[in-house]
Short mmCIF file of C-alpha atoms in Angstrom, two decimals:
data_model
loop_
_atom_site.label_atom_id
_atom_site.label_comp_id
_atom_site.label_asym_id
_atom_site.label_seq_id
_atom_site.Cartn_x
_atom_site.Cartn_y
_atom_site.Cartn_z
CA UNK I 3 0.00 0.00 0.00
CA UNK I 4 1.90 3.41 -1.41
CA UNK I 5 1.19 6.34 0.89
CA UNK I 6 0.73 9.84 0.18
CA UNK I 7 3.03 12.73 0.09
CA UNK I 8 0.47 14.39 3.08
CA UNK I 9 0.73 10.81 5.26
CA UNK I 10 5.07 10.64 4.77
CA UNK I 11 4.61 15.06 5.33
CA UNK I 12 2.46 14.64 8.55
CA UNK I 13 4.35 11.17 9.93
CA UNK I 14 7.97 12.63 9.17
CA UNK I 15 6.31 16.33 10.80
CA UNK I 16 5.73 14.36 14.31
CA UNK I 17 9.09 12.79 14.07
CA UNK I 18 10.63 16.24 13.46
CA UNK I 19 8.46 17.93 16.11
CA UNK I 20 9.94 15.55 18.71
CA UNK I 21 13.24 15.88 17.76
CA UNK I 22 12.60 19.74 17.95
CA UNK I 23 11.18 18.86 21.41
CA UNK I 24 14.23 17.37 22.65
CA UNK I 25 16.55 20.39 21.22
CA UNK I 26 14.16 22.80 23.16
CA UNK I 27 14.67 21.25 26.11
CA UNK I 28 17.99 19.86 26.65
CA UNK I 29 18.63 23.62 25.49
CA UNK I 30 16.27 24.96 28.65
CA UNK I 31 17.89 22.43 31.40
CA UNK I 32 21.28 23.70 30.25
CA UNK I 33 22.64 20.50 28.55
CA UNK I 34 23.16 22.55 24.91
CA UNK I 35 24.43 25.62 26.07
CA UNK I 36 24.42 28.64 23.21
CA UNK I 37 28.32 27.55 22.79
CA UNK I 38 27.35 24.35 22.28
CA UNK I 39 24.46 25.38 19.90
CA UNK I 40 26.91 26.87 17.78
CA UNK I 41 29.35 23.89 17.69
CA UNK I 42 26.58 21.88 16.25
CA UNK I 43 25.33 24.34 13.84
CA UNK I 44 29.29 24.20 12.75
CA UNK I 45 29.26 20.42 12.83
CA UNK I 46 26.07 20.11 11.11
CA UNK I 47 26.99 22.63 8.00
CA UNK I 48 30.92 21.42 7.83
CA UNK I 49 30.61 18.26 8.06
CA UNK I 50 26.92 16.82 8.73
CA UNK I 51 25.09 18.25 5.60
CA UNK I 52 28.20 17.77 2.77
CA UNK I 53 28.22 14.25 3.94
CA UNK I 54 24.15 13.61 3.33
CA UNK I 55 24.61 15.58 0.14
CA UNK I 56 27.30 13.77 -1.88
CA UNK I 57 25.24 10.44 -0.51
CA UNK I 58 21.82 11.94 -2.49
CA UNK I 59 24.42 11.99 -5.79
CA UNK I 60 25.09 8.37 -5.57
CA UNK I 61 22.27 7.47 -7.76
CA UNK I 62 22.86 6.53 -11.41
CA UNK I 63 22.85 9.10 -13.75
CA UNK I 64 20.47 9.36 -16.27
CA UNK I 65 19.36 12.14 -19.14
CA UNK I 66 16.47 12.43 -17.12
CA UNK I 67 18.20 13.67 -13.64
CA UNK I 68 20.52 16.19 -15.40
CA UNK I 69 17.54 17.61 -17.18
CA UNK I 70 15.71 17.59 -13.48
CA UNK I 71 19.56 19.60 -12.01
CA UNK I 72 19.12 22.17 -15.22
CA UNK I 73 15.53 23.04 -15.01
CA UNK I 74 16.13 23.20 -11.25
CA UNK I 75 18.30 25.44 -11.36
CA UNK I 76 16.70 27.55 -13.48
CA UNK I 77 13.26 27.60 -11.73
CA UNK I 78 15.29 28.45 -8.24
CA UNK I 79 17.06 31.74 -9.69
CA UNK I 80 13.47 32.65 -11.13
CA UNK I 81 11.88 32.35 -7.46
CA UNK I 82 15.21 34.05 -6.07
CA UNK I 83 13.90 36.77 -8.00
CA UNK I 84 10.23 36.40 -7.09
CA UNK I 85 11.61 36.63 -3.72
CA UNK I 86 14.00 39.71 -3.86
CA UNK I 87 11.06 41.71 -5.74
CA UNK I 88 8.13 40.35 -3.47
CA UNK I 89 10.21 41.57 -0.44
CA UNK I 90 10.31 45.17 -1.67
CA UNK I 91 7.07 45.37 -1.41
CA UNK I 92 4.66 43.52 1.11
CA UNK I 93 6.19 45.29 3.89
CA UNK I 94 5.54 48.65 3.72
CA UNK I 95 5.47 51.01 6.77
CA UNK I 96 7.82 48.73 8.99
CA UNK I 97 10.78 50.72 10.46
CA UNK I 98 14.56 50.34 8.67
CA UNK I 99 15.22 47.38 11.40
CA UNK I 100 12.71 45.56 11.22
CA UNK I 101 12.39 45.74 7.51
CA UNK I 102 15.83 44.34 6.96
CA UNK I 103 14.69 41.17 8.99
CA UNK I 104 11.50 41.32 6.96
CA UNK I 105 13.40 41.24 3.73
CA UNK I 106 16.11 38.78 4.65
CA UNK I 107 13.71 36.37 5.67
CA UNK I 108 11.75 36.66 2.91
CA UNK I 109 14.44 36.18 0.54
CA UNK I 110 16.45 33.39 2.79
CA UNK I 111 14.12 30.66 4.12
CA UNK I 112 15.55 27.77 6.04
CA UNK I 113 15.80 25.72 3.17
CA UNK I 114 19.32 24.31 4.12
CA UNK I 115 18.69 22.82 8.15
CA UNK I 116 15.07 22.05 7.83
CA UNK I 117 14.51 21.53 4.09
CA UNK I 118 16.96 19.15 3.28
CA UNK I 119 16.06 16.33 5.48
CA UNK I 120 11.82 17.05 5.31
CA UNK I 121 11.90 16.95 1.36
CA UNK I 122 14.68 14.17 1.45
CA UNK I 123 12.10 12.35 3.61
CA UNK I 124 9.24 12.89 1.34
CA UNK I 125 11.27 12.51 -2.30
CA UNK I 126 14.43 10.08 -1.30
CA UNK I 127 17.64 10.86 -2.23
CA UNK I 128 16.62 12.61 -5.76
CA UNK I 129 14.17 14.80 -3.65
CA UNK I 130 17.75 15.42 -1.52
CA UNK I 131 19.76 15.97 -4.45
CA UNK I 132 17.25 18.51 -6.40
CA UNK I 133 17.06 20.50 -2.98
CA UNK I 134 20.82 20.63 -2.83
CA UNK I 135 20.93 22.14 -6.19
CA UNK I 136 18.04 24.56 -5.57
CA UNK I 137 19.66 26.13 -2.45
CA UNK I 138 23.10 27.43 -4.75
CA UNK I 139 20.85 29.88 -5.82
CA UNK I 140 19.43 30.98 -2.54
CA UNK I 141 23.04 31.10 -1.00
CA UNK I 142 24.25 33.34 -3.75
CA UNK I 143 21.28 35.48 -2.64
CA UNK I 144 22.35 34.88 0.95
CA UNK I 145 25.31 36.45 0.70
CA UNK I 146 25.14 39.30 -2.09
CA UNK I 147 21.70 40.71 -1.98
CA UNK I 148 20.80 39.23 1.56
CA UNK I 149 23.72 40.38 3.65
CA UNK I 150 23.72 43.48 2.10
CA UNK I 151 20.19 44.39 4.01
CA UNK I 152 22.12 44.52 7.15
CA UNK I 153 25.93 45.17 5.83
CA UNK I 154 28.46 46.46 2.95
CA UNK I 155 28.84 43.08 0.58
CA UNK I 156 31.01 42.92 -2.72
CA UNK I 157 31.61 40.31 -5.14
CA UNK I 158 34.91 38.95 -4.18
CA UNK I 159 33.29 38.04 -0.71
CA UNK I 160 30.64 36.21 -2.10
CA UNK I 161 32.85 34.25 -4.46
CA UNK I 162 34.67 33.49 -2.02
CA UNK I 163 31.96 32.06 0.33
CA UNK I 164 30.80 30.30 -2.28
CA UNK I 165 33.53 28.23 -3.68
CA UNK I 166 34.56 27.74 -0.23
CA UNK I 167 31.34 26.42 1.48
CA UNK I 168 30.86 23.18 2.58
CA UNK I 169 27.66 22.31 0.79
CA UNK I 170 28.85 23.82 -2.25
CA UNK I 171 31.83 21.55 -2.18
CA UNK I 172 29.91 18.16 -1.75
CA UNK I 173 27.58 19.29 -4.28
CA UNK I 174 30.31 19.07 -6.88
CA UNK I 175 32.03 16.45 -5.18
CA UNK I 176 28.36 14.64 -5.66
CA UNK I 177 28.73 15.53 -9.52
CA UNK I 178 32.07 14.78 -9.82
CA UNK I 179 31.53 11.33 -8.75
CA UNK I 180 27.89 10.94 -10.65
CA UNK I 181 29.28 11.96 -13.60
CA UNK I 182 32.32 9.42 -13.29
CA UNK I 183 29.41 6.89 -13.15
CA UNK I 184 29.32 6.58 -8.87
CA UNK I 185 32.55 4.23 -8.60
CA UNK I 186 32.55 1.96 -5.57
CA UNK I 187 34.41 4.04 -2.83
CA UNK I 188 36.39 2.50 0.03
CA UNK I 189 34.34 0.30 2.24
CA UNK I 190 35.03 2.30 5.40
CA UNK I 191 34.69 6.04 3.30
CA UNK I 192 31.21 4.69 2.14
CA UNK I 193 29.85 3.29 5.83
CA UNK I 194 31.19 6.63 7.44
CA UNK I 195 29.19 9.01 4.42
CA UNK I 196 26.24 6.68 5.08
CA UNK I 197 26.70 6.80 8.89
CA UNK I 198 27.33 10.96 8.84
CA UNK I 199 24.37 11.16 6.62
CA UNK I 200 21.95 9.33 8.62
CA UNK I 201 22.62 11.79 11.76
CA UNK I 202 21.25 14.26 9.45
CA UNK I 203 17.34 14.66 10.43
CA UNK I 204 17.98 14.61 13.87
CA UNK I 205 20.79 16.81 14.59
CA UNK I 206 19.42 19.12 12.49
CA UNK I 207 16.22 19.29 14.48
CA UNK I 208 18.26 19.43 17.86
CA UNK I 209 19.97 22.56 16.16
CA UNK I 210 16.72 24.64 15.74
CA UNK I 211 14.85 23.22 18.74
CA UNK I 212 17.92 24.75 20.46
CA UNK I 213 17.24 27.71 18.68
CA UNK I 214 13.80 28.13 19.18
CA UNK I 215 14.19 27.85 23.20
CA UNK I 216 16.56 30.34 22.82
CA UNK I 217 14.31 33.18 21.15
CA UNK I 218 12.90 36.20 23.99
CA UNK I 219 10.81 38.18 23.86
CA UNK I 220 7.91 36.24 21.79
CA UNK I 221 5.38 39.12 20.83
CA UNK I 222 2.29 37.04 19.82
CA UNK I 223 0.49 40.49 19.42
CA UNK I 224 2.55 41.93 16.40
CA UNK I 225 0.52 42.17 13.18
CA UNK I 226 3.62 42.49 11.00
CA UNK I 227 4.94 38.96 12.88
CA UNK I 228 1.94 36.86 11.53
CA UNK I 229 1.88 38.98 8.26
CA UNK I 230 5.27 38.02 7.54
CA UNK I 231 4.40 34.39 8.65
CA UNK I 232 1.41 34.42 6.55
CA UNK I 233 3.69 35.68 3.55
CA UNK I 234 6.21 33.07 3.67
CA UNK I 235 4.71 30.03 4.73
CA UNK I 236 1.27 30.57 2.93
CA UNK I 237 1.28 32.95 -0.30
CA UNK I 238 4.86 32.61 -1.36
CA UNK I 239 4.64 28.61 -1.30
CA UNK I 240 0.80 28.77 -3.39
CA UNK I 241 1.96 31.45 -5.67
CA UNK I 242 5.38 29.24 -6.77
CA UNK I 243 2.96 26.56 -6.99
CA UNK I 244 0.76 28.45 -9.20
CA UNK I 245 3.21 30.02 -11.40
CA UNK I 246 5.24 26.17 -11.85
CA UNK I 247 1.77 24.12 -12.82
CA UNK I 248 1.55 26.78 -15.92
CA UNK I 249 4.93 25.35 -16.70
CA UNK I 250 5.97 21.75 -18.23
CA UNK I 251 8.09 20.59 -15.59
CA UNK I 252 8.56 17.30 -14.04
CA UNK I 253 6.45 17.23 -11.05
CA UNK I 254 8.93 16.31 -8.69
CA UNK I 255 11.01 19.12 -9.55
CA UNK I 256 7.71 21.43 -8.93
CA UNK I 257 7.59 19.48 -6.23
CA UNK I 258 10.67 20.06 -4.56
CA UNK I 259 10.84 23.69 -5.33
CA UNK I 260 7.17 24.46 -3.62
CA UNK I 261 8.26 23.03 -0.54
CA UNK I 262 11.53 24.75 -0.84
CA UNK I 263 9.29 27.67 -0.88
CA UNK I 264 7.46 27.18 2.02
CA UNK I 265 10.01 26.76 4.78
CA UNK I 266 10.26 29.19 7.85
CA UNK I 267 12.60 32.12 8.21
CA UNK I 268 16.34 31.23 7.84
CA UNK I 269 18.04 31.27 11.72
CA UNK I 270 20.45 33.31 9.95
CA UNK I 271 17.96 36.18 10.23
CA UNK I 272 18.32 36.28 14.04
CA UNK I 273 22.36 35.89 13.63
CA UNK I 274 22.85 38.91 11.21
CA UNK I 275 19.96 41.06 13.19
CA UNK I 276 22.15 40.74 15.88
CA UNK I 277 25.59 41.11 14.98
CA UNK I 278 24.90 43.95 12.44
CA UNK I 279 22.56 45.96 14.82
CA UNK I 280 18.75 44.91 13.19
CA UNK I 281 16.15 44.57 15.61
CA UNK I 282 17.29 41.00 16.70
CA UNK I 283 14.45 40.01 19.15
CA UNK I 284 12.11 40.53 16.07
CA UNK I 285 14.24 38.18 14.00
CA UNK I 286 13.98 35.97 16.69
CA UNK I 287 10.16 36.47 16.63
CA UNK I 288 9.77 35.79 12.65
CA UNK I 289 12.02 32.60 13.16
CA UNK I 290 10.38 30.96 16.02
CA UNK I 291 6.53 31.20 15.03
CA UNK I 292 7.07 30.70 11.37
CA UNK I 293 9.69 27.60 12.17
CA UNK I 294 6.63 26.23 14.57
CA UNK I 295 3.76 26.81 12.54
CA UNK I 296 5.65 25.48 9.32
CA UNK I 297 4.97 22.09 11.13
CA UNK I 298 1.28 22.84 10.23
CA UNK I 299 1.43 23.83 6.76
CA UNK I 300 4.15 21.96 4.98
CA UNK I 301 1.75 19.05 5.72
CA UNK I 302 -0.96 21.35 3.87
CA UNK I 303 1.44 22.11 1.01
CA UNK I 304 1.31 18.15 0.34
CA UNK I 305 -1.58 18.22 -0.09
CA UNK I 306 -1.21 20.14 -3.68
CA UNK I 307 0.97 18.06 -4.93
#
């Protein structure tokens, strides 16, 4: 008996939620302290992450999947810019620190941490492999556009960030070794990217459990809070979806990208709201509720597919 994508959504949701549970509290009894927090943030994007991502490209290659990379690519720097220019615009009247947040999370959604492993869980490794290829577009965003909301950016930082990130390594690492035809790696290499992989889900769950218990200051009263949740985990998701089914695309790829689309605010937007001087306990706000209630709606967004 096949399932749907809402039944593996809302079973892999309440495996999630208790993982994100577990992070909230061991973060609240003192066990991950916000040292610690960042150590496994490190750990999951260095290491953790590359590791799960050059395991998604050890699939046999086919016209059909480099087609699926291409046209995913292409639809992700289209919504990148469905992003940038829907950001200028649905928040007017908020004051210069709060609209940076506004923007940034707009543009940068927490695709990376919580979208790998949820659309991995739904699609397998391809649905992990298209999402790895959709976020190089959002982190060239990230860093040019996006950081320059709160700070001076120029191009020789952002090439730099990007031929030096970890994700961006194992992604052509992953093609490398696809494109050589996936030879048979070393016995112990291959159990230790499998076993690195696997730890994926959950300590990426810990990670923003941990930093969910450590946002202050939750105003549940702030109209532009739930309009900005509203925005990116309801309109932006349904108007991608909209825009891709006029499109002749391979559904998976559609897929992918409108659950890409419908992820939570980026913890980054707490990070850079606070070292650059934004209003930092409203980043925290946008992050938190639109993290929690994304465990309603991504469910939803199965639902269209």
């Amino acid at each position: 008996m096949t399932t749907s994508p809402f039944e593996t959504m809302a079973a892999l949701q309440a495996q999630l939620f208790l993982y994100i549970i577990a992070g909230f509290v061991l973060t609240r009894i003192g066990t991950i302290t916000p040292a610690g927090r960042k150590s496994l943030s490190d750990l999951l994007i260095n290491f953790i992450l590359p590791c799960n991502i050059i395991c998604s490209f050890q699939i046999d290659l086919t016209v059909g999947i480099l087609a699926s990379c291409g046209v995913m690519i292409a639809v992700s720097l289209g919504v990148q810019l469905f992003y940038l220019l829907s950001s200028r615009v649905l928040y007017p009247g908020a004051s210069p620190g709060r609209l940076a947040c506004l923007r940034y999370a707009t543009v940068c959604s927490n695709a990376g941490f919580l979208g790998i492993p949820i659309i991995g869980g739904v699609y397998g490794a391809m649905g992990t492999l298209l999402t790895s290829v959709l976020l190089i577009p959002q982190r060239v965003v990230m860093w040019s556009a996006g950081l320059s909301l709160f700070t001076r950016t120029d191009g020789k930082s952002v090439l730099k960030k990007l031929a030096t990130h970890p994700c961006i390594v194992a992604v052509l690492i992953g093609f490398v070794l696809m494109l050589g035809g996936n030879p048979s790696l070393p016995g112990p290499l291959q159990k230790a990217l499998s076993g690195a992989s696997g730890a994926t889900t959950c300590l990426s769950m810990l990670v923003i459990g941990s930093i969910l218990a450590g946002a202050e200051h939750i105003d549940l009263k702030d109209r532009m809070m739930w309009w900005y949740t509203l925005v990116r985990l309801v309109l932006i998701p349904l108007a991608v979806f909209a825009i891709l089914s006029l499109l002749p695309i391979d559904p998976m790829v559609r897929g992918v990208m409108v659950l890409a689309s419908g992820m939570p605010a980026g913890s980054t937007t707490a990070i850079l709201a606070a070292r650059y001087d934004g209003d930092a306990p409203f980043a925290s706000c946008l992050v938190f509720v639109s993290t929690l209630l994304s465990l309603i709606t991504l469910p939803v967004l199965c639902l269209l597919l």
